[in-house]
Coordinates of C-alpha atoms and ligand atoms in Angstrom, one line a residue:
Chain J
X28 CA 0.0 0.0 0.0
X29 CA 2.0 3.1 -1.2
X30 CA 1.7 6.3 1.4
X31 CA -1.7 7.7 0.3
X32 CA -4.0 4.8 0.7
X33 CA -1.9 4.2 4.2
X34 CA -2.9 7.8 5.3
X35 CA -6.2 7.3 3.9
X36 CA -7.0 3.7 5.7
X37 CA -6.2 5.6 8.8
X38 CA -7.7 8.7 8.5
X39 CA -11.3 6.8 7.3
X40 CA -10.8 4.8 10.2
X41 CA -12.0 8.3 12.3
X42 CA -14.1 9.5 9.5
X43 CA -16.4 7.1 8.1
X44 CA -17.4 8.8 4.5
X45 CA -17.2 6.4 2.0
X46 CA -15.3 8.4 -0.1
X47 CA -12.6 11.0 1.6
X48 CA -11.2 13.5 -1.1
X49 CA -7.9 13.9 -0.8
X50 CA -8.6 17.3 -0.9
X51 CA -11.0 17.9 1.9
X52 CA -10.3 19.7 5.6
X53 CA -11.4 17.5 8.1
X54 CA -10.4 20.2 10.9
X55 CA -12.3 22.4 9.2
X56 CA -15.3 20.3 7.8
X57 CA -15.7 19.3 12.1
X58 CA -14.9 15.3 11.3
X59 CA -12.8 15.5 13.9
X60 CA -12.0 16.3 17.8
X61 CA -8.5 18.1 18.4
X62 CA -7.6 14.7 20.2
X63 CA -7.2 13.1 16.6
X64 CA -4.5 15.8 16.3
X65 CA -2.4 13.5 18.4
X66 CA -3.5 10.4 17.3
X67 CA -2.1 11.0 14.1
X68 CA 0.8 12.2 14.7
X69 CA 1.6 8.8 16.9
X70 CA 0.0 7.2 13.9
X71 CA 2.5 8.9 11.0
X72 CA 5.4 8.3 13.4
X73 CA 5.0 4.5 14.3
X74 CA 3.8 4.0 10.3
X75 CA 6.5 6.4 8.2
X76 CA 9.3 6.3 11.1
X77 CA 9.5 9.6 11.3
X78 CA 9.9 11.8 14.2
X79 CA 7.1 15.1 14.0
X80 CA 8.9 18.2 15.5
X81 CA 7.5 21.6 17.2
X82 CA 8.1 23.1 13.6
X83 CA 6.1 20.8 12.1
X84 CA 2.8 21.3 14.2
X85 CA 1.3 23.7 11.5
X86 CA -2.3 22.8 11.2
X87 CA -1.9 22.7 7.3
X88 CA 0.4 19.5 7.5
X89 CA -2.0 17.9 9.3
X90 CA -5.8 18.9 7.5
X91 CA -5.9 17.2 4.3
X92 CA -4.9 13.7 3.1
X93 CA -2.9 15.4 0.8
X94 CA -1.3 17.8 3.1
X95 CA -0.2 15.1 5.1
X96 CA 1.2 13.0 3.2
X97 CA 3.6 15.8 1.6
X98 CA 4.7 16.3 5.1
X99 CA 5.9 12.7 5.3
X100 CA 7.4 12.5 1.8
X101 CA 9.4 15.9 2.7
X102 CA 10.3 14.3 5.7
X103 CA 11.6 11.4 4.3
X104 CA 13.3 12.8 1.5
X105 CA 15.0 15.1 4.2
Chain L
X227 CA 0.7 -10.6 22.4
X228 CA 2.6 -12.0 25.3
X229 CA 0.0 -12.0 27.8
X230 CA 3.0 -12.8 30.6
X231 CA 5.6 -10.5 31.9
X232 CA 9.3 -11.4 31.2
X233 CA 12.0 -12.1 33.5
X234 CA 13.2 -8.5 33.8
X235 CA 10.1 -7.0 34.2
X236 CA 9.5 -9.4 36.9
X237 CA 12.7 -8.8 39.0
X238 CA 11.8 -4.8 38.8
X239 CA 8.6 -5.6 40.1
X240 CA 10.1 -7.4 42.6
X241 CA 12.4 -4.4 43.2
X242 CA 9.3 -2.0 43.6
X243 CA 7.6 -4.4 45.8
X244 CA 10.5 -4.7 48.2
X245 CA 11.4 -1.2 48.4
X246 CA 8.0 -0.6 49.1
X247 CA 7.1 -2.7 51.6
X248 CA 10.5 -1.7 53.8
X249 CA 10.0 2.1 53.2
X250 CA 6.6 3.0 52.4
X251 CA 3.9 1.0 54.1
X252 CA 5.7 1.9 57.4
X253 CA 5.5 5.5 56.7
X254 CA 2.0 5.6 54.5
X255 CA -0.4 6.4 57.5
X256 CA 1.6 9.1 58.8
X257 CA 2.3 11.0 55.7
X258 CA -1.6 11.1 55.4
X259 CA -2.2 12.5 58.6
X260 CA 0.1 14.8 58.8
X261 CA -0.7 15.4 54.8
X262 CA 2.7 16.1 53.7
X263 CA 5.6 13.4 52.6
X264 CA 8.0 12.2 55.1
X265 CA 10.9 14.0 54.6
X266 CA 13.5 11.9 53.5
X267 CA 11.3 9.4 50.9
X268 CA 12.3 11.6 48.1
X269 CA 15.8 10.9 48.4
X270 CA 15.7 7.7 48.9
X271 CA 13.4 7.7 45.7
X272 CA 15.7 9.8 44.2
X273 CA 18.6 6.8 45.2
X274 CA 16.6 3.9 43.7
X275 CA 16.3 5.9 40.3
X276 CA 12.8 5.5 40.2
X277 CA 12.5 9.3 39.3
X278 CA 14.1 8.6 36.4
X279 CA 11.5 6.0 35.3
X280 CA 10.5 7.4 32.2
X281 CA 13.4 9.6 31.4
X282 CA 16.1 8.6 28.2
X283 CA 18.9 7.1 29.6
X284 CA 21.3 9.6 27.2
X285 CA 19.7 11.9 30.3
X286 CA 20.5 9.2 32.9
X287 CA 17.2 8.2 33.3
X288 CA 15.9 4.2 33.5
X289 CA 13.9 4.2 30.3
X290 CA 11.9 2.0 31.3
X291 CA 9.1 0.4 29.7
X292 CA 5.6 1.4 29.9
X293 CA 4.8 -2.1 31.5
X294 CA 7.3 -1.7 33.9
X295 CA 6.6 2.1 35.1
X296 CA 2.7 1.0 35.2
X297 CA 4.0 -1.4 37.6
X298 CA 5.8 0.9 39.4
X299 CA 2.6 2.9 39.6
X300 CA 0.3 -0.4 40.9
X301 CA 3.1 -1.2 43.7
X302 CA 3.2 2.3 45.0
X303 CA -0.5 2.7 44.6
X304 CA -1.1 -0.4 46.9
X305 CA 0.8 1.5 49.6
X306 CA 0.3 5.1 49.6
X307 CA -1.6 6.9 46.4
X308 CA -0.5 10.2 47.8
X309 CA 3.8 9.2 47.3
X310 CA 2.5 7.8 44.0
X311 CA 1.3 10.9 43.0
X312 CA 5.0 12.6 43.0
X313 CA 5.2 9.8 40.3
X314 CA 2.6 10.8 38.1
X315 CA 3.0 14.7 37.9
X316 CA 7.3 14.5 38.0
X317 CA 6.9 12.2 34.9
X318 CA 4.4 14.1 33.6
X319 CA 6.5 17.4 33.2
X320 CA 9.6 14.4 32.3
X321 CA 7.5 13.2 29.3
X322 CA 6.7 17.0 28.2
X323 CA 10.3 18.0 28.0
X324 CA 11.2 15.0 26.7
X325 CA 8.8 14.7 23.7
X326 CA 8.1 18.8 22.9
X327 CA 11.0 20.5 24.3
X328 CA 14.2 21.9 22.7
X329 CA 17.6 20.5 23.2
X330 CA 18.1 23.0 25.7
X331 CA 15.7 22.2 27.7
X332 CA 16.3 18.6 27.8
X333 CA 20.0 19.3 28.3
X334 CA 18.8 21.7 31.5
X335 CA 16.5 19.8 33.1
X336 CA 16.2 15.9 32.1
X337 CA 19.6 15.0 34.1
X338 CA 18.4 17.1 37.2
X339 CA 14.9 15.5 37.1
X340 CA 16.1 11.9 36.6
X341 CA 18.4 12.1 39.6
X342 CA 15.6 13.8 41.6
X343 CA 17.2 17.3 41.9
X344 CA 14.6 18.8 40.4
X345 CA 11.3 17.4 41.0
X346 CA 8.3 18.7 38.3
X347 CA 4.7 19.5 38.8
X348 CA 1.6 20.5 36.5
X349 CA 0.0 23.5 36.4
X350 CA -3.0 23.3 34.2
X351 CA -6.5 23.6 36.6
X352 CA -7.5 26.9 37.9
X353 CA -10.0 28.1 40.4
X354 CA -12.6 28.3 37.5
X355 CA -11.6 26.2 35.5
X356 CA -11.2 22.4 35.8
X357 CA -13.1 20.1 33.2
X358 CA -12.7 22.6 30.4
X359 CA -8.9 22.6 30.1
X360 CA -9.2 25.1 26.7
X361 CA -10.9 28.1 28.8
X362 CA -7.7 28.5 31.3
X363 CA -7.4 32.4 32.0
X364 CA -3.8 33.0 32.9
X365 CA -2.3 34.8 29.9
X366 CA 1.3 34.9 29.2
X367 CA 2.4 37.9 27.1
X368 CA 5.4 38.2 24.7
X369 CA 8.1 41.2 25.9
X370 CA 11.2 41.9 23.9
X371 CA 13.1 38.5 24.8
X372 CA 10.5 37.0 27.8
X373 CA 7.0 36.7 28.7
X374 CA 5.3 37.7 31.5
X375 CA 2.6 35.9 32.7
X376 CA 0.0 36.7 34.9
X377 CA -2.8 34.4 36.6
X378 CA -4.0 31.0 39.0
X379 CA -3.5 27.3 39.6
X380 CA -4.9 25.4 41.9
X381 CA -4.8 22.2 43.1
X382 CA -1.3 21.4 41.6
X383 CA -0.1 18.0 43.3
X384 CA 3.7 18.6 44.4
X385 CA 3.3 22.2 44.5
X386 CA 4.6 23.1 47.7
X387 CA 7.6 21.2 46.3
X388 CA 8.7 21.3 42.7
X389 CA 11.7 23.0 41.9
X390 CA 9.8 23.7 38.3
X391 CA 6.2 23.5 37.1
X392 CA 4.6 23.3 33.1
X393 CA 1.9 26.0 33.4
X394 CA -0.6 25.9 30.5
X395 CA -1.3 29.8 29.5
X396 CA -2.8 31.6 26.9
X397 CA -0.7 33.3 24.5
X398 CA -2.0 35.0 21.7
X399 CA -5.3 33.6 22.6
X400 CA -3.7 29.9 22.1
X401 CA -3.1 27.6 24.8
X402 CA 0.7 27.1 25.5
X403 CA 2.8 25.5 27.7
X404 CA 5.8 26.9 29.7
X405 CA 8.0 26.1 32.2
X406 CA 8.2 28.2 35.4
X407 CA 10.9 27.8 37.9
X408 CA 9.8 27.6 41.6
X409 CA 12.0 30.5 42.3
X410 CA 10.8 33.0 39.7
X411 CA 10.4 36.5 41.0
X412 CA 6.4 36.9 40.9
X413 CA 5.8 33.5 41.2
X414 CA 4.1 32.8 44.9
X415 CA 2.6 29.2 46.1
X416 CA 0.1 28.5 49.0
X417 CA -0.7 25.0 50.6
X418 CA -3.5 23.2 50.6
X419 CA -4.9 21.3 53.5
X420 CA -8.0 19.4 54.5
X421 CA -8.3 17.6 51.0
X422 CA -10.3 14.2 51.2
X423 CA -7.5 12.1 49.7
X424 CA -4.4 12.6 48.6
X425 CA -3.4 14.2 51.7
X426 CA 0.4 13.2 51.1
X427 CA 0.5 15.2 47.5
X428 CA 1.8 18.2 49.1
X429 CA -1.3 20.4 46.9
X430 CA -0.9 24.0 46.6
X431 CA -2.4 27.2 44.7
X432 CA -0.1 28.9 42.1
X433 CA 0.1 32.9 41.9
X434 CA 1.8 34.6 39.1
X435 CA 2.3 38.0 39.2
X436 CA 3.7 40.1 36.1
X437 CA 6.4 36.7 36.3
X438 CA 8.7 37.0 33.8
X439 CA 10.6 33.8 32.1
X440 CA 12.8 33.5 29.1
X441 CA 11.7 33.4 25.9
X442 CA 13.2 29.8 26.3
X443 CA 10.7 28.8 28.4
X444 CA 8.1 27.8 26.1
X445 CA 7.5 24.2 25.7
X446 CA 6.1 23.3 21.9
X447 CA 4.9 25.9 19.3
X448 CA 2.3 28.4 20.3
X449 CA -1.1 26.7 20.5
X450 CA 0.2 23.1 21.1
X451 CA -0.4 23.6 24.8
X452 CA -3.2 21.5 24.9
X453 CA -3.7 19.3 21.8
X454 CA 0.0 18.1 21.7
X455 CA 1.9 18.7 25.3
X456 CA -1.1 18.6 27.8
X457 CA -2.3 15.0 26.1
X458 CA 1.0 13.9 26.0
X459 CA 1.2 14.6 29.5
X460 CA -2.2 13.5 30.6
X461 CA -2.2 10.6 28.7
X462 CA 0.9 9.4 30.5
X463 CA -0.6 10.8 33.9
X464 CA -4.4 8.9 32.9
X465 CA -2.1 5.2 32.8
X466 CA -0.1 6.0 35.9
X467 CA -3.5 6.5 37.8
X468 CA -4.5 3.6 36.0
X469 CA -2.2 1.7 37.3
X470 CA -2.3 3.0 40.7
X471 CA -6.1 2.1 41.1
X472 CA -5.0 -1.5 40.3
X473 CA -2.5 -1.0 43.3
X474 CA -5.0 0.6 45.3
X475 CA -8.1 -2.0 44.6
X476 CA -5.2 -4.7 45.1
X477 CA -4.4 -3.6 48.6
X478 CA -8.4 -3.8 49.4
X479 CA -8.6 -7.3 48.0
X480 CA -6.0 -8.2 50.4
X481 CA -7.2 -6.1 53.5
X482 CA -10.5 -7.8 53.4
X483 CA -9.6 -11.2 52.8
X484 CA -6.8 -11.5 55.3
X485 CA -9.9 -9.2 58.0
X486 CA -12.2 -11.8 56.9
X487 CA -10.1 -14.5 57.3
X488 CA -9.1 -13.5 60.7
X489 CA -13.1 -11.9 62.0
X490 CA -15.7 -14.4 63.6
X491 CA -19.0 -14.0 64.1
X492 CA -21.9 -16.2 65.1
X493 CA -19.2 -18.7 65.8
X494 CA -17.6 -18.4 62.3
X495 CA -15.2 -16.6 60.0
X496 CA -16.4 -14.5 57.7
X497 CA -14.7 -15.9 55.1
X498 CA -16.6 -18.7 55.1
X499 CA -19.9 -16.7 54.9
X500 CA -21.1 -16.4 51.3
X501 CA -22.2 -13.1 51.2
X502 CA -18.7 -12.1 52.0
X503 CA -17.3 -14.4 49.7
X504 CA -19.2 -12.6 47.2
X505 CA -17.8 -9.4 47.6
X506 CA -14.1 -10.6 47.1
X507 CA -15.2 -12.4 44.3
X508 CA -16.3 -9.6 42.9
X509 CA -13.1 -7.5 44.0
X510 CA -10.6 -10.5 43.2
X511 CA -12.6 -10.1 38.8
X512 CA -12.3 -6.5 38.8
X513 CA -8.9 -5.6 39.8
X514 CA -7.8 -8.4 37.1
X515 CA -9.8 -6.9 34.4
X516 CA -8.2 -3.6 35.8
X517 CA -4.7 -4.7 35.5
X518 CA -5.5 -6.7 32.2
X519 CA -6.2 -3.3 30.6
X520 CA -3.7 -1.4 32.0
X521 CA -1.4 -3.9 30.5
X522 CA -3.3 -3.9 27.1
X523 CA -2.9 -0.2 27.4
X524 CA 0.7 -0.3 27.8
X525 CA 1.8 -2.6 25.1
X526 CA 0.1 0.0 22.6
X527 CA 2.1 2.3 24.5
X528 CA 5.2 0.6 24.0
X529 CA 4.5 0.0 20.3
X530 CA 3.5 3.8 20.0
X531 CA 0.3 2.9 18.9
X532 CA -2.0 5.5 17.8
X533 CA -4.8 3.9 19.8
X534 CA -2.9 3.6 23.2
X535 CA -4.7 6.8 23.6
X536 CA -8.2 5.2 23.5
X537 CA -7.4 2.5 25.7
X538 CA -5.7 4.5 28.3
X539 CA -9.2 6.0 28.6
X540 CA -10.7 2.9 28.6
X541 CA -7.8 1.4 31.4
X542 CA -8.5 5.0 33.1
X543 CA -12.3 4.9 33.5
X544 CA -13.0 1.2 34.4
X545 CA -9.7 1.1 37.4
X546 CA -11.0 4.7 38.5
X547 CA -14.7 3.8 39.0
X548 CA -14.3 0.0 40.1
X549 CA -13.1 1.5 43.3
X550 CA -16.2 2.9 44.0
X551 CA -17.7 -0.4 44.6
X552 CA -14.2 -2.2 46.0
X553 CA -13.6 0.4 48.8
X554 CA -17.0 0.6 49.7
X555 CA -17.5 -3.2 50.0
X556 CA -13.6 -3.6 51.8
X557 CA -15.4 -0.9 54.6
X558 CA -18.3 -3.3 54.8
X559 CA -16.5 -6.0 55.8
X560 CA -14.3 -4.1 58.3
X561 CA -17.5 -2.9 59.8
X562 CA -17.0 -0.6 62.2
X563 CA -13.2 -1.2 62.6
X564 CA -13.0 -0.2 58.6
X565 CA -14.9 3.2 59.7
X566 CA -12.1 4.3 62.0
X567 CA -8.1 6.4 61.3
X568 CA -6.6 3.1 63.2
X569 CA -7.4 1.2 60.2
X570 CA -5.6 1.4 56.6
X571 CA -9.1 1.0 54.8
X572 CA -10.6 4.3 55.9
X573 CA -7.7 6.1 54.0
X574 CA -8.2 3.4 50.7
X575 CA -11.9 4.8 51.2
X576 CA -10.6 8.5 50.8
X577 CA -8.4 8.2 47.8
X578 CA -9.9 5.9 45.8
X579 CA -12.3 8.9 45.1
X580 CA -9.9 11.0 44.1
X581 CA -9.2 8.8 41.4
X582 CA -12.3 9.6 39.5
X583 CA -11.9 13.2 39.6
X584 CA -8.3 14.1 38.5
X585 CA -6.7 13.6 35.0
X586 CA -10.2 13.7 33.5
X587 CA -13.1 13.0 35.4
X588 CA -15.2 9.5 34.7
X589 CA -17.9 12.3 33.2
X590 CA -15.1 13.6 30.6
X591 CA -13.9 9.6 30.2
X592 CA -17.4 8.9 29.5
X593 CA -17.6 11.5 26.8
X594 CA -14.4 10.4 25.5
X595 CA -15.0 7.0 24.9
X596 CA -18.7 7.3 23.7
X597 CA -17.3 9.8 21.5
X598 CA -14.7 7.9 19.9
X599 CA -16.4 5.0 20.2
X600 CA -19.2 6.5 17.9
X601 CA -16.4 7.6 15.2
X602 CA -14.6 4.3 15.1
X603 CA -17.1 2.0 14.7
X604 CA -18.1 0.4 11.7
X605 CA -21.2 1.9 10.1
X606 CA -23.2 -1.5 8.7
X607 CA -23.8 -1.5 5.3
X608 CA -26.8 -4.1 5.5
X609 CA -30.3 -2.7 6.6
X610 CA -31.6 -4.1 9.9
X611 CA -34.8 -5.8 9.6
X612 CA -37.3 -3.7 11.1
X613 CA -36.3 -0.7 8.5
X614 CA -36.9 -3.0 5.4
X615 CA -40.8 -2.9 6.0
Ligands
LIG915 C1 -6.1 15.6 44.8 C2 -6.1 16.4 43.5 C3 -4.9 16.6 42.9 C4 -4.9 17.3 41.7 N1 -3.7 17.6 41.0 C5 -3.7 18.4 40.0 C6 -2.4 18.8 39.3 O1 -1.3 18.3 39.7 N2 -2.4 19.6 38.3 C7 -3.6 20.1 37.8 O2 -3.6 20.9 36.8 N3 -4.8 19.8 38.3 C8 -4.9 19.0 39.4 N4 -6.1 18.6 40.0 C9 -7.3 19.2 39.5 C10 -8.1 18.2 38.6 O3 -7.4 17.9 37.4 C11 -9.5 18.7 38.4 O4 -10.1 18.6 39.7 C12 -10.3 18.0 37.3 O5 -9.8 18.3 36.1 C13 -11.7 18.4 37.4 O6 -11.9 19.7 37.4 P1 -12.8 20.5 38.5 O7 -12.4 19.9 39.8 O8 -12.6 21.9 38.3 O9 -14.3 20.0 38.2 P2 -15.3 20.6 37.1 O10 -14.6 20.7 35.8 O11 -15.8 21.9 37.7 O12 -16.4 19.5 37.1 C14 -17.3 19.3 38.2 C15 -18.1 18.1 37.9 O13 -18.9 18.3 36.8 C16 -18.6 17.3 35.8 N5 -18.7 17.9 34.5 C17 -18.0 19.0 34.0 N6 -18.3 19.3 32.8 C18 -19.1 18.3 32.3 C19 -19.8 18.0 31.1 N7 -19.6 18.7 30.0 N8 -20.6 16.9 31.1 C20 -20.8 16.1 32.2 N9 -20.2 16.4 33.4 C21 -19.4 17.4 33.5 C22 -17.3 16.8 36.2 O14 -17.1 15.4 35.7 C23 -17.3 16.8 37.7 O15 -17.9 15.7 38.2 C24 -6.1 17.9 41.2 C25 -7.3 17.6 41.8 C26 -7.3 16.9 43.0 C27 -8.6 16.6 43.7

């Protein structure tokens, strides 16, 4: 499963619409509680191996399928 | 999933119990009525390491795994919740600094606070606010190269103690964390007395006044206070109660049955009556389910699982409220001798409360979990019966 269905598979796992854009807020569109904030960083750290930093808690890394997994490509390519 | 501990987690536990049977049950009663700590335990905690429990060892800390400092937590807990305590809000500020802070920080303070020269507290409740952690009102402005921060705590366990504290304040409207030194100018502490249970956690109210700390000071980004440092830190502090409560309903299991053992009446012991074997049933069930989930709880924790947050509620909620009924039934069987200072049970009674009450209430747990419970489960995709017709 490549990074995007990985995120996705989790992120549904909280937000059960069938079918999550890749596009869409979920901060924004209320899906969520600001405990899933946390939860998801544990989950991109234990899944990607990759440690999230202060500098890295911008909201917009975090809202959007897409937004989140550029964070973790970034972070790996870094 | 090994269901079993292994051999190393097994000698620290026999470590823990050791040390606390020699040094804490002797000393457990009188800390609580004279509601402050004996005054060498900290050292000799301090000697043993165990403040280091959760600390890296690259800071000289133990490392230890969350198995092994949950049981750390249940051994202490069976002796004296309000010792345990220092536990659960050191590590607390440990895990923040640890996880969130800069390099600097962790260079500062994670060697002091492993060898017990500087113990941490938590400063997040205030007078008006408890339950609804994002309303705090102490504000922390920014100043050329500091901010100064002005507002309450109340209730802070160790605060008549800790060399530093992680106060949540709002900056730029956002919750943040920071760390305060206990020897800030502007920064005043009151005890607290007369508290139900707990008496041994050394409470006190917080007052800052115009204190100033370096820009330094702040723990995570602006607005992480409570999303990302706070859960970290009450998710840790959520297990070690946990854990505790296990302690704490396993020290009433064995009150009773060793009273009941012991107590005749109408020419018989009341073990052998049924209706009191009933109620250590009962006790012996629940403070295994207790521990089972604290340890189910702590293997996600140890894998960094994303739901170890769940079932720390989960682990939190069932140990906290299953005292309710334990304490209350260990009394019963004490009968009048369970209702009196000269016996350990009446202070059991009194603490196992306050396990329902800090680190989220069982009203917040209960939101929590119905909450998440409702976004994780699987929707069905088949129609029940009754909405066909
Ligand atoms: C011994 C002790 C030690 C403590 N140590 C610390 C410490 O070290 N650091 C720290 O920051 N704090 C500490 N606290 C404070 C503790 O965290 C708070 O007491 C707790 O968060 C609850 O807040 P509150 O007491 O203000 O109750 P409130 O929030 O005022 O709640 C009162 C009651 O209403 C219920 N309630 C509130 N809102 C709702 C709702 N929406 N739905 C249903 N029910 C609701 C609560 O469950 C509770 O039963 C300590 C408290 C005690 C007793």
């Amino acid at each position: 499963m490549d990074i995007k269905e990985k995120v996705k598979e989790f992120v549904t796992k909280y937000i059960q619409e069938d079918d999550l854009g890749y596009d869409v807020n979920f901060f924004e569109g209320g899906f969520v509680n600001s405990l899933f904030a946390m939860q998801l960083v544990m989950f991109i750290e234990r899944e990607f191996e990759i440690q999230v930093d202060n500098s890295d808690l911008n909201i917009t890394n975090f809202d959007t399928i897409n937004h989140i997994v550029a964070l973790i490509e970034g972070k790996k390519a870094s | 999933m090994n269901m079993l501990l292994t051999d190393e987690q097994m000698v620290l536990q026999k470590d823990f119990k050791d040390f606390v049977e020699k040094e804490v049950f002797p000393i457990a009663d009188m800390q609580d009525h004279k509601e402050c700590l004996e005054e060498h335990i900290v050292e000799k905690l301090a000697d043993k390491g165990y403040l280091g429990a959760v600390i890296s060892s690259s800071y000289g800390g133990k490392e230890w795994d969350p198995i092994v400092s949950g049981i750390m937590h249940e051994e202490f807990g069976r002796a004296s919740t309000g010792l345990r305590s220092l536990f659960t809000v050191h590590e607390m500020v440990a895990i923040a600094i640890q996880r969130w802070g800069s390099e600097e920080q962790k260079e500062k303070w994670l060697p002091k606070m492993a060898k017990g020269e500087v113990i941490g507290a938590f400063a997040l409740t205030e007078p008006e606010v408890g339950s609804d952690a994002k309303s705090i009102q102490t504000v922390a402005v920014h100043k050329e190269n500091h901010f100064v921060i002005n507002g309450q705590k109340k209730w802070i366990t160790m605060g008549q103690i800790a060399d530093i504290f992680l106060v949540f304040a709002k900056y730029d409207d956002k919750p943040t964390a920071f760390i305060v030194e206990g020897n800030r100018a502007g920064f005043t502490r009151k005890l607290i007395k007369g508290m139900l249970g707990f008496r041994a956690s050394m409470g006190a109210e917080l007052f800052f006044q115009d204190c100033e700390v370096p820009e330094e000071n702040m723990v995570g980004k602006c607005g992480t206070g409570l999303t990302h440092v706070a859960l970290s830190c009450l998710d840790h502090g959520r297990y070690t109660v946990a854990c505790g409560c296990v302690g704490l309903g396993q020290a009433c299991l064995e009150e009773s049955t060793n009273y009941a053992r012991k107590r005749k009446q109408f020419g018989e012991r009341l073990i052998n009556n049924q209706l009191i074997k009933k109620m250590i049933t009962e006790m012996a069930v629940q403070v295994k389910a207790a521990r089972q989930l604290c340890y189910y709880a702590g293997c996600l924790k140890m894998q960094k699982h994303s739901d170890s947050i769940n079932e720390t509620w989960v682990a939190k909620y069932f140990a906290s409220t299953m005292l309710d009924k334990i304490c209350s039934d260990t009394v019963q069987i004490h009968g009048a001798n369970g209702c009196n200072q000269a016996s350990r049970v009446e202070r059991l009674f009194r603490d196992a409360k306050i396990n329902s009450i800090i680190e989220g209430s069982s009203q917040m747990h209960e939101l929590l979990i119905a909450t998440n419970t409702a976004m994780t489960t699987r929707r069905t995709k088949f129609k029940p019966k009754t909405e066909e017709k």
